[in-house]
Structure formats: structure tokens, C-alpha cells
């Protein structure tokens, strides 16, 4: 096995690192800029692939910058988690059962927070 394969990290870990770099920057970054922020030795092509995948998932927006793109998150970390939760809910045709099971599995503290949020409204 090659040394490079031994150092491979799961895609989710790389995506999380890229998202953290983008959130910390607070401004759109090009793949080269993300690569510099990560300072992890990742190839620019790897960073570009990760950014493209996140864009295709709807996690990032991009704008033309020269011959390439600069990327920015569509949501802050909490908003992204909420989007993912909605995505999971949308995958199932029986929303009521999914929501009922979700609520049934909440801790008492989380249940109180949810009740308060629902009572306060948007």
C-alpha cells in the first residue's frame, strides 16, 4: 500500500475541514485560497473536487472569479444542520411518523426547547 493511501481521510472529514475554512473566512474563497487556509498538503485538484461536490449538494454557492470560481457557504453551521434535517425529512413519504419518532427520541431538555420554540413561533 502506498503512503498516500495510508494518509487518506474520509470525504466527510475533508468536507468538514473545507466548510470550516469557508465559515472562518467569511468571504468567498477560490480553491487555491481554501487550500492555503487548510495548510494540510491537499492537492489543489482535491480541494477543487471537494468544493464542486459541496456546490452540487447545494451546500455552497459560487461566483465566477477569473477562469474559476470562488465559493461561499449558503448557510452558517446551524442553518446547514437545519437544511440537512429538512432534507432527511423530505426523503420519507410519511412525515408524520418521522416527526413523531424524532420527538419521541428527544431528551427531556431538547423536548422543552422544542416546545418553547413552537410556542414562540417564527
mmCIF file of C-alpha atoms in Angstrom:
data_model
loop_
_atom_site.group_PDB
_atom_site.id
_atom_site.type_symbol
_atom_site.label_atom_id
_atom_site.label_comp_id
_atom_site.label_asym_id
_atom_site.label_seq_id
_atom_site.Cartn_x
_atom_site.Cartn_y
_atom_site.Cartn_z
ATOM 1 C CA UNK A 1 0.000 0.000 0.000
ATOM 2 C CA UNK A 2 1.314 3.457 -0.843
ATOM 3 C CA UNK A 3 1.994 6.104 1.734
ATOM 4 C CA UNK A 4 -0.608 8.409 0.175
ATOM 5 C CA UNK A 5 -3.343 5.825 0.651
ATOM 6 C CA UNK A 6 -2.396 5.449 4.320
ATOM 7 C CA UNK A 7 -2.928 9.197 4.800
ATOM 8 C CA UNK A 8 -6.333 9.345 3.131
ATOM 9 C CA UNK A 9 -9.088 10.854 5.205
ATOM 10 C CA UNK A 10 -12.797 10.176 4.868
ATOM 11 C CA UNK A 11 -14.621 12.514 2.463
ATOM 12 C CA UNK A 12 -16.842 13.799 5.287
ATOM 13 C CA UNK A 13 -13.799 14.889 7.266
ATOM 14 C CA UNK A 14 -12.386 16.751 4.271
ATOM 15 C CA UNK A 15 -15.745 18.395 3.562
ATOM 16 C CA UNK A 16 -15.992 19.486 7.195
ATOM 17 C CA UNK A 17 -12.498 20.998 7.059
ATOM 18 C CA UNK A 18 -13.328 22.881 3.856
ATOM 19 C CA UNK A 19 -16.595 24.179 5.329
ATOM 20 C CA UNK A 20 -14.792 25.297 8.499
ATOM 21 C CA UNK A 21 -12.260 27.212 6.405
ATOM 22 C CA UNK A 22 -15.026 28.918 4.414
ATOM 23 C CA UNK A 23 -17.010 29.859 7.530
ATOM 24 C CA UNK A 24 -13.875 31.229 9.196
ATOM 25 C CA UNK A 25 -13.005 33.310 6.131
ATOM 26 C CA UNK A 26 -16.405 34.965 5.973
ATOM 27 C CA UNK A 27 -15.855 35.781 2.300
ATOM 28 C CA UNK A 28 -15.879 33.697 -0.890
ATOM 29 C CA UNK A 29 -12.644 31.768 -1.455
ATOM 30 C CA UNK A 30 -11.111 30.185 -4.532
ATOM 31 C CA UNK A 31 -9.790 26.620 -4.376
ATOM 32 C CA UNK A 32 -6.219 27.947 -4.056
ATOM 33 C CA UNK A 33 -7.264 30.134 -1.118
ATOM 34 C CA UNK A 34 -9.073 27.236 0.568
ATOM 35 C CA UNK A 35 -6.001 25.064 0.023
ATOM 36 C CA UNK A 36 -3.847 27.711 1.752
ATOM 37 C CA UNK A 37 -6.327 28.022 4.642
ATOM 38 C CA UNK A 38 -6.296 24.261 5.193
ATOM 39 C CA UNK A 39 -2.474 24.048 5.177
ATOM 40 C CA UNK A 40 -2.888 20.283 5.047
ATOM 41 C CA UNK A 41 -0.896 19.373 1.980
ATOM 42 C CA UNK A 42 -4.016 18.565 -0.042
ATOM 43 C CA UNK A 43 -3.623 18.964 -3.784
ATOM 44 C CA UNK A 44 -5.479 21.881 -5.373
ATOM 45 C CA UNK A 45 -7.361 19.394 -7.550
ATOM 46 C CA UNK A 46 -8.577 17.578 -4.429
ATOM 47 C CA UNK A 47 -9.775 20.850 -2.896
ATOM 48 C CA UNK A 48 -11.492 21.777 -6.171
ATOM 49 C CA UNK A 49 -13.245 18.393 -6.253
ATOM 50 C CA UNK A 50 -14.473 18.807 -2.673
ATOM 51 C CA UNK A 51 -15.749 22.325 -3.409
ATOM 52 C CA UNK A 52 -17.510 21.112 -6.572
ATOM 53 C CA UNK A 53 -19.214 18.294 -4.684
ATOM 54 C CA UNK A 54 -20.363 20.641 -1.934
ATOM 55 C CA UNK A 55 -21.696 23.012 -4.598
ATOM 56 C CA UNK A 56 -23.594 20.152 -6.286
ATOM 57 C CA UNK A 57 -25.124 19.207 -2.914
ATOM 58 C CA UNK A 58 -26.413 22.763 -2.517
ATOM 59 C CA UNK A 59 -24.144 23.456 0.457
ATOM 60 C CA UNK A 60 -22.122 26.150 -1.335
ATOM 61 C CA UNK A 61 -22.780 28.981 -3.750
ATOM 62 C CA UNK A 62 -20.161 30.037 -6.244
ATOM 63 C CA UNK A 63 -19.331 33.104 -8.262
ATOM 64 C CA UNK A 64 -17.072 33.486 -11.258
ATOM 65 C CA UNK A 65 -13.586 34.621 -10.300
ATOM 66 C CA UNK A 66 -11.217 34.781 -13.268
ATOM 67 C CA UNK A 67 -11.205 31.425 -15.024
ATOM 68 C CA UNK A 68 -12.529 29.616 -11.967
ATOM 69 C CA UNK A 69 -14.908 30.114 -9.073
ATOM 70 C CA UNK A 70 -14.937 31.441 -5.533
ATOM 71 C CA UNK A 71 -17.159 29.548 -3.101
ATOM 72 C CA UNK A 72 -19.139 30.516 -0.007
ATOM 73 C CA UNK A 73 -21.481 28.579 2.282
ATOM 74 C CA UNK A 74 -25.214 29.042 1.743
ATOM 75 C CA UNK A 75 -25.806 28.831 5.499
ATOM 76 C CA UNK A 76 -23.979 29.183 8.793
ATOM 77 C CA UNK A 77 -23.222 25.867 10.575
ATOM 78 C CA UNK A 78 -26.585 25.799 12.385
ATOM 79 C CA UNK A 79 -28.525 26.660 9.260
ATOM 80 C CA UNK A 80 -26.717 23.910 7.361
ATOM 81 C CA UNK A 81 -27.691 21.369 10.010
ATOM 82 C CA UNK A 82 -31.310 22.518 9.731
ATOM 83 C CA UNK A 83 -31.162 22.154 5.918
ATOM 84 C CA UNK A 84 -29.844 18.618 6.306
ATOM 85 C CA UNK A 85 -32.626 17.772 8.746
ATOM 86 C CA UNK A 86 -35.200 19.062 6.246
ATOM 87 C CA UNK A 87 -33.538 17.036 3.504
ATOM 88 C CA UNK A 88 -33.826 13.866 5.552
ATOM 89 C CA UNK A 89 -37.455 14.622 6.338
ATOM 90 C CA UNK A 90 -38.191 15.209 2.653
ATOM 91 C CA UNK A 91 -36.784 11.769 1.746
ATOM 92 C CA UNK A 92 -39.587 9.944 3.572
ATOM 93 C CA UNK A 93 -43.191 9.968 2.387
ATOM 94 C CA UNK A 94 -44.607 9.558 5.920
ATOM 95 C CA UNK A 95 -43.555 12.852 7.500
ATOM 96 C CA UNK A 96 -45.871 12.454 10.496
ATOM 97 C CA UNK A 97 -44.298 9.159 11.548
ATOM 98 C CA UNK A 98 -40.782 10.502 11.064
ATOM 99 C CA UNK A 99 -41.551 13.592 13.139
ATOM 100 C CA UNK A 100 -43.301 11.532 15.821
ATOM 101 C CA UNK A 101 -40.290 9.228 16.159
ATOM 102 C CA UNK A 102 -37.909 12.182 16.171
ATOM 103 C CA UNK A 103 -39.841 13.834 19.010
ATOM 104 C CA UNK A 104 -40.105 10.544 20.906
ATOM 105 C CA UNK A 105 -36.314 10.232 20.875
ATOM 106 C CA UNK A 106 -35.616 13.761 22.165
ATOM 107 C CA UNK A 107 -34.082 14.210 25.574
ATOM 108 C CA UNK A 108 -36.334 15.952 28.105
ATOM 109 C CA UNK A 109 -34.224 19.121 27.798
ATOM 110 C CA UNK A 110 -34.440 19.110 23.979
ATOM 111 C CA UNK A 111 -38.168 18.474 24.186
ATOM 112 C CA UNK A 112 -38.598 21.556 26.404
ATOM 113 C CA UNK A 113 -36.578 23.668 23.953
ATOM 114 C CA UNK A 114 -38.672 22.431 21.033
ATOM 115 C CA UNK A 115 -41.933 23.146 22.900
ATOM 116 C CA UNK A 116 -40.766 26.665 23.732
ATOM 117 C CA UNK A 117 -39.714 27.337 20.130
ATOM 118 C CA UNK A 118 -43.030 26.065 18.757
ATOM 119 C CA UNK A 119 -44.998 28.201 21.230
ATOM 120 C CA UNK A 120 -42.988 31.350 20.418
ATOM 121 C CA UNK A 121 -43.398 30.905 16.694
ATOM 122 C CA UNK A 122 -41.047 32.214 13.997
#
